[in-house]
Every structure is written in C-alpha cells, then in structure tokens.
Coordinates of C-alpha atoms in Angstrom, one line a residue:
X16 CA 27.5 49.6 45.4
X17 CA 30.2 47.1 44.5
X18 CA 33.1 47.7 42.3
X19 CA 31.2 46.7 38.7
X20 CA 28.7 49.3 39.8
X21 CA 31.4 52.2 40.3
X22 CA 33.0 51.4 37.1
X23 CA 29.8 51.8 35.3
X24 CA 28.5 54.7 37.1
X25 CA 32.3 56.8 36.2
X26 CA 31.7 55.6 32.6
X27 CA 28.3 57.4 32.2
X28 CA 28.1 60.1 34.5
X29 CA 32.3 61.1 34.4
X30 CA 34.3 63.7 32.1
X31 CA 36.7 62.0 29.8
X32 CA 39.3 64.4 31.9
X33 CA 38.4 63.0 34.7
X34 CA 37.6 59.6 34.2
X35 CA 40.8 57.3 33.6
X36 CA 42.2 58.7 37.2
X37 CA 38.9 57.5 38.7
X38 CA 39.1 54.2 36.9
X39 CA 42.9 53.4 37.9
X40 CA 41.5 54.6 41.8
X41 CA 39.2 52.0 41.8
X42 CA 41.1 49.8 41.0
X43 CA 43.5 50.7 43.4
X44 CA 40.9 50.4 46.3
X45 CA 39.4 47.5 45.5
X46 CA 43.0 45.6 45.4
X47 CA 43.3 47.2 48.6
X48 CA 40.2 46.7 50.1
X49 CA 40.5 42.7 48.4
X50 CA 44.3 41.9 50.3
X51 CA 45.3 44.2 53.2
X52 CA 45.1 42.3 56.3
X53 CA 44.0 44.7 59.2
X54 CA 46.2 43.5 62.4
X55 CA 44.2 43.8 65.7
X56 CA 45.0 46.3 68.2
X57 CA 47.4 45.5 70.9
X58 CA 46.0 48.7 73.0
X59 CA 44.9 48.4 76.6
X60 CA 42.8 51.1 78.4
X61 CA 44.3 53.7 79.7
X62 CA 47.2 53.4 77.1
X63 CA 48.6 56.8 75.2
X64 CA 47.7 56.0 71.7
X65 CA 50.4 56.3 69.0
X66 CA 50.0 57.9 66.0
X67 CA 52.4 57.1 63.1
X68 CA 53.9 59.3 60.3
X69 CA 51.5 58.7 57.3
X70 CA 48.4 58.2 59.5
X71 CA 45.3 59.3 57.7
X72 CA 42.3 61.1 59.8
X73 CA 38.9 61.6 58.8
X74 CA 36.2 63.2 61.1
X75 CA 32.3 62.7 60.0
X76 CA 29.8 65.7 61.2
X77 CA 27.0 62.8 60.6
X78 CA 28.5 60.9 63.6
X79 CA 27.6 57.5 64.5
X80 CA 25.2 57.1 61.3
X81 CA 28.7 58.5 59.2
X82 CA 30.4 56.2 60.5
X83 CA 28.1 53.1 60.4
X84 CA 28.1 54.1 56.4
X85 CA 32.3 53.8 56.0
X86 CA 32.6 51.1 58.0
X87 CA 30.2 49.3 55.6
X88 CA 31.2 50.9 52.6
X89 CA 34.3 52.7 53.0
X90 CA 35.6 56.5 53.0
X91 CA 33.9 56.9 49.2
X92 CA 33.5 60.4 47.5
X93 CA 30.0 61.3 46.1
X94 CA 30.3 60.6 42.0
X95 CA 27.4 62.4 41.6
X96 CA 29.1 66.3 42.0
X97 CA 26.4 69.5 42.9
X98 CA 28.6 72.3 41.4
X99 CA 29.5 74.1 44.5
X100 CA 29.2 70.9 46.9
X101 CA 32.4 70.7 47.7
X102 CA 36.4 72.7 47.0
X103 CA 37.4 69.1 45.9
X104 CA 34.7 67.3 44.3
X105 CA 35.2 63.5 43.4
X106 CA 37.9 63.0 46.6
X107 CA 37.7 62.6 49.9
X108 CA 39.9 64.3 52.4
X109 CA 42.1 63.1 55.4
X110 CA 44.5 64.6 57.3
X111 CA 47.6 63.0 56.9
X112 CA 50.0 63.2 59.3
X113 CA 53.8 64.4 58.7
X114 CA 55.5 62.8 61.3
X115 CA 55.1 61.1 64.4
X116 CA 52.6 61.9 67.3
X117 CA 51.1 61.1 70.6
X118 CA 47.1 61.7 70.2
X119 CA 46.7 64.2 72.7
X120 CA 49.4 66.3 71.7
X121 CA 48.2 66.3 68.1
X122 CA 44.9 67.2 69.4
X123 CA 46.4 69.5 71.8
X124 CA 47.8 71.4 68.2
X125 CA 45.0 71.0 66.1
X126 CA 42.7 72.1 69.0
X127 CA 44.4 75.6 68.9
X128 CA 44.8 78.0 65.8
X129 CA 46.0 78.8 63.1
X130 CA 48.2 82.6 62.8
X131 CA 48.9 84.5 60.0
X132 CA 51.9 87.7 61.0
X133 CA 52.1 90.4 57.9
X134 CA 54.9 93.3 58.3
X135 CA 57.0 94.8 55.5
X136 CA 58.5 92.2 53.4
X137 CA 57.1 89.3 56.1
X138 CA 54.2 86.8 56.0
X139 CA 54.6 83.7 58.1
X140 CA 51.9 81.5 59.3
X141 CA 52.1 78.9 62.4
X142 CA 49.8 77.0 64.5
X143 CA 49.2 78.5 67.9
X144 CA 48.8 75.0 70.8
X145 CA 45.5 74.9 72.5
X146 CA 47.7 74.9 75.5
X147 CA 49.5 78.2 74.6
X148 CA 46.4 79.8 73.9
X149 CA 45.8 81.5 77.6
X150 CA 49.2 83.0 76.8
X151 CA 48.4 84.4 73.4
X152 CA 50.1 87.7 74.0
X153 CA 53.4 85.7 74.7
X154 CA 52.9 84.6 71.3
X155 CA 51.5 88.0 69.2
X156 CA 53.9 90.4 71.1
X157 CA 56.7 90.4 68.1
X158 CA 58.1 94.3 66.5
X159 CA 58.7 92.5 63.4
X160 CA 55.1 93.2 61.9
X161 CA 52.1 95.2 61.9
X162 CA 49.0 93.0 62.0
X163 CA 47.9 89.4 62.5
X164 CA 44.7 87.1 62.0
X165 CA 44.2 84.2 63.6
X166 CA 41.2 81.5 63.1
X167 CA 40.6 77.7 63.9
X168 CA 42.9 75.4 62.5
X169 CA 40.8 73.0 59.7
X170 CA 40.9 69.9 62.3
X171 CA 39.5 71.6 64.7
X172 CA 36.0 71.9 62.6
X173 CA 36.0 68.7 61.3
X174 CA 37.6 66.4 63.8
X175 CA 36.2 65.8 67.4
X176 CA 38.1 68.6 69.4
X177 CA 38.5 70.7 72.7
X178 CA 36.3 73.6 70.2
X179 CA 33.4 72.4 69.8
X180 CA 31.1 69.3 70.3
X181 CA 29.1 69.2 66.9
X182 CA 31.8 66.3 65.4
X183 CA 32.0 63.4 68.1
X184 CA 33.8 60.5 65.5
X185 CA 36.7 61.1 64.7
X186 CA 38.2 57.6 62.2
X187 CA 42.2 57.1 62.5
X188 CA 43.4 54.9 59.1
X189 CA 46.6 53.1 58.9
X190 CA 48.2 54.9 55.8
X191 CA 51.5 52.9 56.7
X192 CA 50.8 49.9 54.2
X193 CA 51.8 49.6 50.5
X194 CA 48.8 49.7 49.6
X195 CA 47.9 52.9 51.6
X196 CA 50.9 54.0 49.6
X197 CA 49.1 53.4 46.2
X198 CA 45.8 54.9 46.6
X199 CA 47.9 58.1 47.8
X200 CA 49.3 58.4 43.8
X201 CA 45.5 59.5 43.7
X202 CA 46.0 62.8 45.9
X203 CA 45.4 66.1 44.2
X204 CA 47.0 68.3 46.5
X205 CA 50.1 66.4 45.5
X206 CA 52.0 68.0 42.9
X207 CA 53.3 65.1 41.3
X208 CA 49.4 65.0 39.5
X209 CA 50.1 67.6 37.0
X210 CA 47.5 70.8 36.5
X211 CA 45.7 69.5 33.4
X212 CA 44.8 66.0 35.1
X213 CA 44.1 67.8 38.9
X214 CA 41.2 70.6 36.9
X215 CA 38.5 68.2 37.1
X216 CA 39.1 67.4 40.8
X217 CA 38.9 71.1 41.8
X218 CA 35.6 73.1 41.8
X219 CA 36.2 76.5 39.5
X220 CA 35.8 79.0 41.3
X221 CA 38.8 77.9 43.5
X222 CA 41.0 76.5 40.7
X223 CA 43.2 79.3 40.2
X224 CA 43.9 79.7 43.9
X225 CA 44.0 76.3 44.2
X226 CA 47.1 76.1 42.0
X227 CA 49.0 78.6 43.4
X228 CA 48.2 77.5 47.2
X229 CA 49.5 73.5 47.0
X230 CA 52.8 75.1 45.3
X231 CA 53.5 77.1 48.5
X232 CA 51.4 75.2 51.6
X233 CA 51.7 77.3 54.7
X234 CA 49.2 76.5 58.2
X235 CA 46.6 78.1 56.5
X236 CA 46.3 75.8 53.3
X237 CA 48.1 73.0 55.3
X238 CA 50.8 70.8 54.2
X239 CA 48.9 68.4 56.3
X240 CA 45.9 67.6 54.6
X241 CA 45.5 64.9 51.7
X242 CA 42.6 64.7 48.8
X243 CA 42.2 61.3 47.3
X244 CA 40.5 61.0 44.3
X245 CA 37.5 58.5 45.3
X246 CA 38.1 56.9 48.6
X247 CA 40.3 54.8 51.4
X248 CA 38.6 51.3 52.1
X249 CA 37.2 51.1 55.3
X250 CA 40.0 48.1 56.2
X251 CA 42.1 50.6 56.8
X252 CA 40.2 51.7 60.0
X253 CA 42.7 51.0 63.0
X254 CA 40.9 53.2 66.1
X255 CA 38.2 55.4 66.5
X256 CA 38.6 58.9 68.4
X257 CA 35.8 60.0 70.3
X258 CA 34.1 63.3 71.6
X259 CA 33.1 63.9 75.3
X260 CA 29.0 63.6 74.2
X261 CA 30.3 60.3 73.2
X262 CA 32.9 59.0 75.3
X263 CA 29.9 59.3 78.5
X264 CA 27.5 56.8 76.3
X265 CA 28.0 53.4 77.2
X266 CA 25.2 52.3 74.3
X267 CA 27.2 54.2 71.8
X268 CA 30.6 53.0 72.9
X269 CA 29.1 49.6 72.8
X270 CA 27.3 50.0 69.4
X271 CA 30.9 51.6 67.5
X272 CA 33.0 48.5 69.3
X273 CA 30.3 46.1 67.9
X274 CA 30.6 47.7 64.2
X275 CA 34.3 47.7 64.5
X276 CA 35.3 44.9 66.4
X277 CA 39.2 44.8 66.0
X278 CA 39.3 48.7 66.5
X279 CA 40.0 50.5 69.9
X280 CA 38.2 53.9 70.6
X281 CA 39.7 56.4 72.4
X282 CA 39.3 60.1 73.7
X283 CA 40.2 63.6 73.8
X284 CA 43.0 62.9 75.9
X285 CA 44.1 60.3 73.9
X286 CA 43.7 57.5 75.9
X287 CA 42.1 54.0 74.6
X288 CA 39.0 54.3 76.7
X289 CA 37.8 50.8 74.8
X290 CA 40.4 48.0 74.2

C-alpha cells in the first residue's frame, strides 16, 4: 500500500479518537521514509557491534518471510484491529534502548530474567544476566523479603536469544536521526500523549492497568520498550541480528544480505558475521 492508500484506509475504517494521531504518523513516516539517507555500514567481520542509546529493536517470529515484508514495506501496524489481537493495537513495538551497549552484553541481559522481591513495605524488580543465572542463589539469598517470582524478560520471547530458537531475526533500527526523533512523538507508552488521546491505542481490557503501569515502569512493564502508533520505515534498518538456525545457513545469510544490501548481520555473540 502506498501512502494515499493508508490515508484512505484510516479515514474509513478509524475512530475519530483515533484517527488524527494516525493521520499526523503518516505523515511523519512517509517524510521519513521520503529523506533519511541510510549511511552504509563501516563493520568488518568479526567486529563487536555497537549499539547506540535510542536504538530501536524489533524481533519477527515469522522470520525470514517477516522480514522480507518490512524490508519492502516497512515495520507497519495492522489497521485492520481483531479485538483482542494485540495489548497495543494500531502500533508497533521496539525495544528502545536507554543507553549505550555492546550487543552481546545486551543480549547477555535480555537473555536472562526478569525478578520481582515482595517483603513488608518492599517491591523491587531487576533483571537477573543470563550470565548470573547459574548463580541465582547469590542473587535470591537477601533477609529483606519473603517471596520472589522470576520469568523471561520480554526480549527474550521476541528477539533471537540464548532461550529459545523459535525467533531467528532479530532487525536493529537507527533511532538516532531527527526523524527517528519525530515518529517517537507517536509512542503511547510515553506519557507526554495524554490518557484521552492513548485509549484508542490500548485494547480494554488492559487500559486501566495500562495507565497506571507507564506512570511507574519497573523490569516487569519495562522502561525499555516503545509503542509507535503505525510504523518505523524500513530505511531505518542499519543490521540484522541473527539466531544460531540462522547464522549456520549460508542460503539464508546470502538471501537477507541480498534483501538488505547496505546492512551487516550479526550473531548471538554479537559479532558481524556478514560485512
């Protein structure tokens, strides 16, 4: 669909409510998608890949056919909303980074999970390294609380990781562009989008939670996690991580460099693996 057909489709199938935020987001991505200038990777293989504060990651459980669709059409939400489809209907998500990282110890955090401690008067919740995890008593052994739960951080399920081996393309975007910068005025878990304009952007039954939650983001809900209202253009693609299915397939290494050209691809210990 191009940009006339979007417009049209948000003017007859889109709440009122929702509909001028969708409108000024299109807009938004298609100057974006029009005039940034993707700058080739200077990455050789074997090289530590660097990721950025403001780095956007997306992971795609429909693998190399997912991916094949944004790089043609970009990272674009459904308009077309199935009730309980999805906690943040008409967005997409990315992770979005909060400060500087090497890969593999990003996916050395992500790779581990997330703890909640409760004790009188205490909640606190961290992230627990993959690496730390064969010490986990080290970390649980505290007198300052009476229980914990622990589960998979959020990456970890949707981004290739040391867990499991169903996601195996993981997309890095440059979010450090001003136009980056512009389509991020269109995230709902940003407060700055007041709780009348975010209601149509959140399914129901999580709405009430919902607003509570992005007023207080602990490990759980995450503070690092983005929702932008109808997509990120597919020029913003800078490198491509891969799992270890992946990274052992010459013919699928060769077909993702030949759909992304100027992108490197990398792997699970965050090395460039393709220049």
């Amino acid at each position: 669909m191009n940009k006339e057909e979007y417009v049209k489709l948000v003017n007859e199938k889109i709440d009122s409510n929702a509909r001028n935020l969708l409108l000024k987001q299109i807009e938004r991505y298609y100057d974006a998608a029009n005039n940034y200038k993707p700058k080739t990777s200077n990455y050789k293989t074997g090289d530590l890949v660097k990721l950025k504060k403001g780095t956007f990651l997306h992971g795609t459980y429909k693998n190399i056919e997912g991916l094949e669709k944004i790089a043609k059409e970009g990272l674009i939400c459904d308009l077309v909303v199935d009730g309980r489809s999805s906690k943040y209907p008409l967005t997409v998500g990315v992770w979005n980074l909060q400060k500087d990282y090497l890969l593999k110890d990003y996916i050395d955090f992500y790779s581990g999970a997330t703890i909640m401690f409760k004790g009188e008067g205490l909640k606190e919740a961290s992230v627990i390294l993959y690496s730390k995890m064969a010490d986990i008593m080290s970390v649980v052994t505290r007198d300052d609380y009476h229980m914990w739960t622990m589960e998979q951080t959020k990456e970890a399920r949707f981004m290739p990781s040391y867990q499991q081996e169903r996601v195996q393309v993981g997309i890095i975007f440059n979010g450090n562009n001003c136009y980056a910068q512009e389509l991020l005025k269109g995230d709902i878990l940003n407060i700055s989008i007041s709780d009348t304009d975010v209601k149509p952007f959140i399914n129901e039954w999580f709405y009430e939670r919902f607003l509570k939650d992005r007023k207080e983001k602990d490990d759980f809900f995450t503070d690092r996690e983005s929702a932008v209202i109808f997509g990120l253009p597919s020029c913003f693609i800078e490198g491509i991580l891969v799992g270890r299915k992946y990274e052992q397939d010459d013919k699928m290494l060769n077909k993702i460099k030949k759909l992304l050209p100027n992108c490197y691809i990398c792997n699970l210990d965050g090395k460039v693996i393709v220049e």
